[in-house]
Amino acid sequence: MNHQEILTSYIAAFVSELVNIGVEDVVVSPGSRSTPMAMVMAEHPELRVHIHVDERSAAFFALGMAKASKRPVAILCTSGTAAANYFPAIVEANIARVPLIVLTADRPHELRDVGAPQAIDQVHLYGNHVKWFVEMAPPENSKDMIRYVRTICARAASTAKRSPAGPVHLNFPFREPLIPQLDTADLFELTERSAGYVSIQAGEYKLTNEEYREIGESLRSYKRGIIVCGSIEAEGFNDAVIALAERLQFPILSDPLSQLRSGSHSGTYIIDTYDTFLKNEKAKQFLKPDVVIRFGAVPVSKPLTIFLKENSDVRQFVIDGGAGWRDPGMVSSEMVYCHETDFCRSIISYINKDNSLSYFEKWEKINQLTRKNLAKVNEIDVLSEGKLFYQLTERLPEGATLFVGNSMPIRDLDTFFHFNHKSIRIMANRGANGIDGVISTALGAGTFLQPLYLVLGDLTFFHDQNGLIAAKQFGIDINILLINNNGGGIFSFLPQASHPKNFEQLFGTPLDLKFQSVVEMYGGHYELITSWEHLSSSINANKEKPGLKVMEITTNRDNNIQEHRELWDAVSREISQLLDGKC
Amino acid sequence: MNHQEILTSYIAAFVSELVNIGVEDVVVSPGSRSTPMAMVMAEHPELRVHIHVDERSAAFFALGMAKASKRPVAILCTSGTAAANYFPAIVEANIARVPLIVLTADRPHELRDVGAPQAIDQVHLYGNHVKWFVEMAPPENSKDMIRYVRTICARAASTAKRSPAGPVHLNFPFREPLIPQLDTADLFELTERSAGYVSIQAGEYKLTNEEYREIGESLRSYKRGIIVCGSIEAEGFNDAVIALAERLQFPILSDPLSQLRSGSHSGTYIIDTYDTFLKNEKAKQFLKPDVVIRFGAVPVSKPLTIFLKENSDVRQFVIDGGAGWRDPGMVSSEMVYCHETDFCRSIISYINKDNSLSYFEKWEKINQLTRKNLAKVNEIDVLSEGKLFYQLTERLPEGATLFVGNSMPIRDLDTFFHFNHKSIRIMANRGANGIDGVISTALGAGTFLQPLYLVLGDLTFFHDQNGLIAAKQFGIDINILLINNNGGGIFSFLPQASHPKNFEQLFGTPLDLKFQSVVEMYGGHYELITSWEHLSSSINANKEKPGLKVMEITTNRDNNIQEHRELWDAVSREISQLLDGKC
């Protein structure tokens, strides 16, 4: 066998295994060193190859696909800084527990650290931001090395998927010539499989029945318990946690990413305005818990984080199937590493139904009062950020996916997006909370989830404008609500806002951009929204249009902080009135 | 002292030291955790703060500033993926030997790996792609800790500058509240300096006179020697190497980045078309050397690399003041680690003037024949990539800086940009040869070097469109020649071009973008060039215009490879005719 045949059989074995273990999509950024892998991948009939020139956006696009499809997605690039551009999305995938299989082509060993072009040190390139790194053996096609490459592929996919999911990195040294031999009839033939290639079955962390019983029985004694749910992907979890809440009569403080704020269930136990009312001292006293059960990622809400911290004297369980350490406030008294759905279903049988609703009703009452008051945002006539988020439940179609940017949008969503029956799936990049790669992640999600709405600010839009090309190249439908307050709106909420010197330069950072131009460059439909009626008609009209649609809503950072404060103050006053003398 | 006073004094000591050791520019990307450092920096009267929202572009912008100013430039960002976005530019800086001081704000220790927002593992974030990493001590203001922070700053800058220059990374954990105390009168007062803060004086690698003499005397015996110069920054090097070439009667094969292809010197020893004629077997035989002396980075030219490889039986010196290993062909027989200028100046005195010019004249003859033939590119009527580069020497003004993109532009420059007296400085990102960050690096350079011309392809332009904002925000003048062949032109020169199946999808990758939109979004002046006359008049008219100016030249990838091949074949035929019977 010559060099090219060996190269081809080694790579074909890898690619066929990749498909075998369930990878259906690969995002490829063009390059020379990755030529053999790219060309072999393009030959596989069951693998979708998506070409994305900017590796930063490409990796976020793959992240979005993996989040939406709940399957590992592979990314492939050439050697050099191309691979370094993957880094932000890899960091996010690692913390957000999203399975990515990162494939980088590299120079062979003799061309490393000797000034060869496009050669950088790619060994452990992403440090401990990947779950697993393998410096692949140079292509060989002995029986053992074919089994090796298949085995590594299976292990990589299993490692990426296994809880906690995350990215893995395989670095492939390829020697020239780089052109594979594609005229082989049986490129991906898998007769060797009968020879016993490994399959990997991975379980989940589970406690023993005895351990579940102990927890269940201990929970009986608490009368003032709360459940907190952050972003979580465990199958069957939502129904299980609602059943548990009902049995315990505990309210569920539901982060926007918990997927509990929309759905066909009754919504009885869903508390969705705590971000607002937990700013109020009296409410916090009134609602003081005696036990806390947390699931999923750390919630978005800072008032909730503070509330949990202020109650660090009570038992606080953190249930984590990924065995991480999700406890920035150092408040957890018990870390419980087991599958979250299994936990809910298992402990429920050890808990008797309790009809003393009084504590749950307190939460319900405050939540309803807060909802009613926040609804006043609707009375604002001018275009405002809070009202936009308040109206989303009404404006978005049934079954929509709503992707939100970081900084202000996710926080406004937390404040203003309340329980509804529309089954709206909410997504965001909340692993590392970056403003980078948001457009790309949303578009990646959009290949699986439609209709798709993305709400983000102007700096976040600017950061990943290059990501828009995916909408054009792959014909993905997306409705973007671009909130343009000409700069970093969140800083107006931070202490530096009271230090006007250099504030605009360092934090306000207005870009003064007319985004219409870039939208049109990508063949998108652009509208500058001028009124609430205009927004309604645009959202409706855009439902019929394919491709990229951007509705720009210009707001004012100073008015925005003013509106938020007035609303929060009003809620706080009402709560204080209600509770005066009660705590 | 309260928390904020301690925070402020610690950071102010760092910032004042940063200025003391010669940093004049810092590129800041807005964020919350970096607030105290950003606010203190903005107070320093001698530090220029440049705000750049997209950290990837920001780091490349700083890279360009450092390359142009030959001073270390600092970059500052917040915690999280922001820092990961710096990675591509850091990788480039490390290989290209450019001093960057990377400052990242981080969560304090108790908020790490516990699910805190925007917290990622930043310790050794860039692996071995930085020369030095320091996890900074949390702010304290004891005498020792103030001396500590000043000392680390001095060491960081010295390490970044010291040969081989490169990036260093300091990670600062900051605890809330993050607002510094800026109303102190003597924020940056340096009376403590008299107490003896450390200054660092770093030497260069130099050989002893005896060692220089040995090399010098041994070179006398060679009649067929060549000097090869790649990109090099050693002060005084150009004059020194020309003097050495003259004494030795060795031709200098001058890479476009050697800065030897333009200048006020006679140009006698400069060979500038070897990339073309070293494709010819007869020329390579005719010019076979018996010794090679190489300076600087590995040259762009692949034919030259092959030529050196084919002559691996002769002595090949690599002179490297940065003590690296610039020898991808494994051809070096002697690695000499000493300052390159010192080398040239020192060995010259041990070499007698030799008047047997015959070998040098062979190079001169072939070079002139090749130049004459390549000049025929001028006869092409349609817009063509080769002709564009051929005409640059004529079209660019005296003293211009010419930044070129990777892939085709730098190669076309190598082929078509010949010796001239205009003192044109040529720059490119040739550390890792990425297509990323090119616009930003050029704009960074443009803050120091004007007039500035950037020639790049459409994929490279696309990759760093966000970088254009610096032209708008900072009012930097730049003339961009955008060669739009709608895709990856270089792949037409690679073996995959003869495998048409999937070629356009995987390698051609047409983007079909109208770049006029994005240019206008950044307030730039755009023109689609329709003829050579149009190009002339546009270049001239744009000389008078400030800001961003983009001249787009659309070409055709198939015609381009055809034109190149015909030209190279013609040169080869003429050389063969000349040399028939001569070798």
PDB file of N, CA and C in Angstrom, chain B residues 15 20 56 76 90 110 169 175 189 261 272 291 325 338 378 395 407 410 415 468 471 487 536 548 566 569 571:
ATOM      1  N   VAL B  15       0.244  49.872  36.897  1.00  0.00           N
ATOM      2  CA  VAL B  15       0.092  50.703  35.703  1.00  0.00           C
ATOM      3  C   VAL B  15       1.227  51.712  35.597  1.00  0.00           C
ATOM      4  N   ASN B  20       6.435  53.191  33.037  1.00  0.00           N
ATOM      5  CA  ASN B  20       7.876  53.353  33.268  1.00  0.00           C
ATOM      6  C   ASN B  20       8.727  52.509  32.339  1.00  0.00           C
ATOM      7  N   ARG B  56     -10.906  39.325  19.667  1.00  0.00           N
ATOM      8  CA  ARG B  56     -10.040  38.700  18.661  1.00  0.00           C
ATOM      9  C   ARG B  56      -9.359  39.773  17.825  1.00  0.00           C
ATOM     10  N   LEU B  76      -6.023  44.249  27.472  1.00  0.00           N
ATOM     11  CA  LEU B  76      -6.764  43.983  28.713  1.00  0.00           C
ATOM     12  C   LEU B  76      -8.183  43.554  28.377  1.00  0.00           C
ATOM     13  N   ILE B  90      -2.297  35.710  20.047  1.00  0.00           N
ATOM     14  CA  ILE B  90      -1.207  35.328  20.945  1.00  0.00           C
ATOM     15  C   ILE B  90      -0.330  34.263  20.289  1.00  0.00           C
ATOM     16  N   GLU B 110     -12.100  32.011  45.203  1.00  0.00           N
ATOM     17  CA  GLU B 110     -13.290  31.363  45.750  1.00  0.00           C
ATOM     18  C   GLU B 110     -14.435  31.297  44.740  1.00  0.00           C
ATOM     19  N   HIS B 169       1.640  36.587  29.759  1.00  0.00           N
ATOM     20  CA  HIS B 169       0.250  36.629  30.245  1.00  0.00           C
ATOM     21  C   HIS B 169       0.211  36.772  31.766  1.00  0.00           C
ATOM     22  N   ARG B 175     -11.607  41.004  43.305  1.00  0.00           N
ATOM     23  CA  ARG B 175     -12.789  40.765  44.111  1.00  0.00           C
ATOM     24  C   ARG B 175     -13.672  42.021  44.081  1.00  0.00           C
ATOM     25  N   GLU B 189       2.110  58.384  41.838  1.00  0.00           N
ATOM     26  CA  GLU B 189       3.350  58.989  42.332  1.00  0.00           C
ATOM     27  C   GLU B 189       4.420  57.921  42.557  1.00  0.00           C
ATOM     28  N   ARG B 261      13.999  44.402  -0.213  1.00  0.00           N
ATOM     29  CA  ARG B 261      13.563  44.613  -1.596  1.00  0.00           C
ATOM     30  C   ARG B 261      13.223  46.064  -1.895  1.00  0.00           C
ATOM     31  N   ASP B 272      15.646  38.841  -6.193  1.00  0.00           N
ATOM     32  CA  ASP B 272      14.250  38.995  -5.798  1.00  0.00           C
ATOM     33  C   ASP B 272      13.278  38.163  -6.632  1.00  0.00           C
ATOM     34  N   VAL B 291      27.885  26.860  -0.002  1.00  0.00           N
ATOM     35  CA  VAL B 291      27.610  27.238   1.388  1.00  0.00           C
ATOM     36  C   VAL B 291      26.384  28.164   1.420  1.00  0.00           C
ATOM     37  N   TRP B 325      14.646  27.471  16.258  1.00  0.00           N
ATOM     38  CA  TRP B 325      15.055  26.362  15.378  1.00  0.00           C
ATOM     39  C   TRP B 325      14.312  26.511  14.056  1.00  0.00           C
ATOM     40  N   CYS B 338      23.385  34.093  17.775  1.00  0.00           N
ATOM     41  CA  CYS B 338      23.953  35.390  18.141  1.00  0.00           C
ATOM     42  C   CYS B 338      23.203  36.474  17.386  1.00  0.00           C
ATOM     43  N   ASN B 378       2.665  42.671 -17.135  1.00  0.00           N
ATOM     44  CA  ASN B 378       2.161  44.016 -17.385  1.00  0.00           C
ATOM     45  C   ASN B 378       1.334  44.114 -18.663  1.00  0.00           C
ATOM     46  N   ARG B 395       3.033  51.994  -8.082  1.00  0.00           N
ATOM     47  CA  ARG B 395       1.843  52.710  -7.645  1.00  0.00           C
ATOM     48  C   ARG B 395       1.911  53.215  -6.204  1.00  0.00           C
ATOM     49  N   SER B 407      -1.925  33.303   2.284  1.00  0.00           N
ATOM     50  CA  SER B 407      -2.345  32.520   1.132  1.00  0.00           C
ATOM     51  C   SER B 407      -1.756  33.147  -0.119  1.00  0.00           C
ATOM     52  N   ILE B 410       0.755  37.091  -0.270  1.00  0.00           N
ATOM     53  CA  ILE B 410       2.171  37.093   0.083  1.00  0.00           C
ATOM     54  C   ILE B 410       2.986  36.321  -0.956  1.00  0.00           C
ATOM     55  N   THR B 415       6.591  36.710  -5.839  1.00  0.00           N
ATOM     56  CA  THR B 415       6.880  36.535  -7.263  1.00  0.00           C
ATOM     57  C   THR B 415       7.058  37.866  -7.989  1.00  0.00           C
ATOM     58  N   LEU B 468     -12.408  46.115  10.904  1.00  0.00           N
ATOM     59  CA  LEU B 468     -12.557  47.398  10.212  1.00  0.00           C
ATOM     60  C   LEU B 468     -13.031  48.507  11.143  1.00  0.00           C
ATOM     61  N   ALA B 471     -10.724  51.347  12.112  1.00  0.00           N
ATOM     62  CA  ALA B 471     -10.512  52.466  11.186  1.00  0.00           C
ATOM     63  C   ALA B 471     -11.510  53.573  11.491  1.00  0.00           C
ATOM     64  N   GLY B 487     -13.531  33.326  -3.169  1.00  0.00           N
ATOM     65  CA  GLY B 487     -13.197  32.035  -2.579  1.00  0.00           C
ATOM     66  C   GLY B 487     -11.725  31.877  -2.295  1.00  0.00           C
ATOM     67  N   SER B 536      -5.416  53.135 -11.103  1.00  0.00           N
ATOM     68  CA  SER B 536      -4.459  54.241 -10.944  1.00  0.00           C
ATOM     69  C   SER B 536      -5.133  55.478 -10.376  1.00  0.00           C
ATOM     70  N   LEU B 548     -11.011  54.996   5.985  1.00  0.00           N
ATOM     71  CA  LEU B 548     -11.048  53.680   5.339  1.00  0.00           C
ATOM     72  C   LEU B 548     -11.417  53.810   3.873  1.00  0.00           C
ATOM     73  N   GLU B 566       1.370  30.163 -17.248  1.00  0.00           N
ATOM     74  CA  GLU B 566       1.934  30.574 -18.541  1.00  0.00           C
ATOM     75  C   GLU B 566       3.196  31.398 -18.342  1.00  0.00           C
ATOM     76  N   ASP B 569       6.002  29.208 -17.086  1.00  0.00           N
ATOM     77  CA  ASP B 569       6.498  28.361 -18.182  1.00  0.00           C
ATOM     78  C   ASP B 569       7.384  29.169 -19.117  1.00  0.00           C
ATOM     79  N   VAL B 571       9.167  31.868 -18.436  1.00  0.00           N
ATOM     80  CA  VAL B 571      10.456  32.121 -17.781  1.00  0.00           C
ATOM     81  C   VAL B 571      11.312  30.871 -17.864  1.00  0.00           C
TER      82      VAL B 571
END
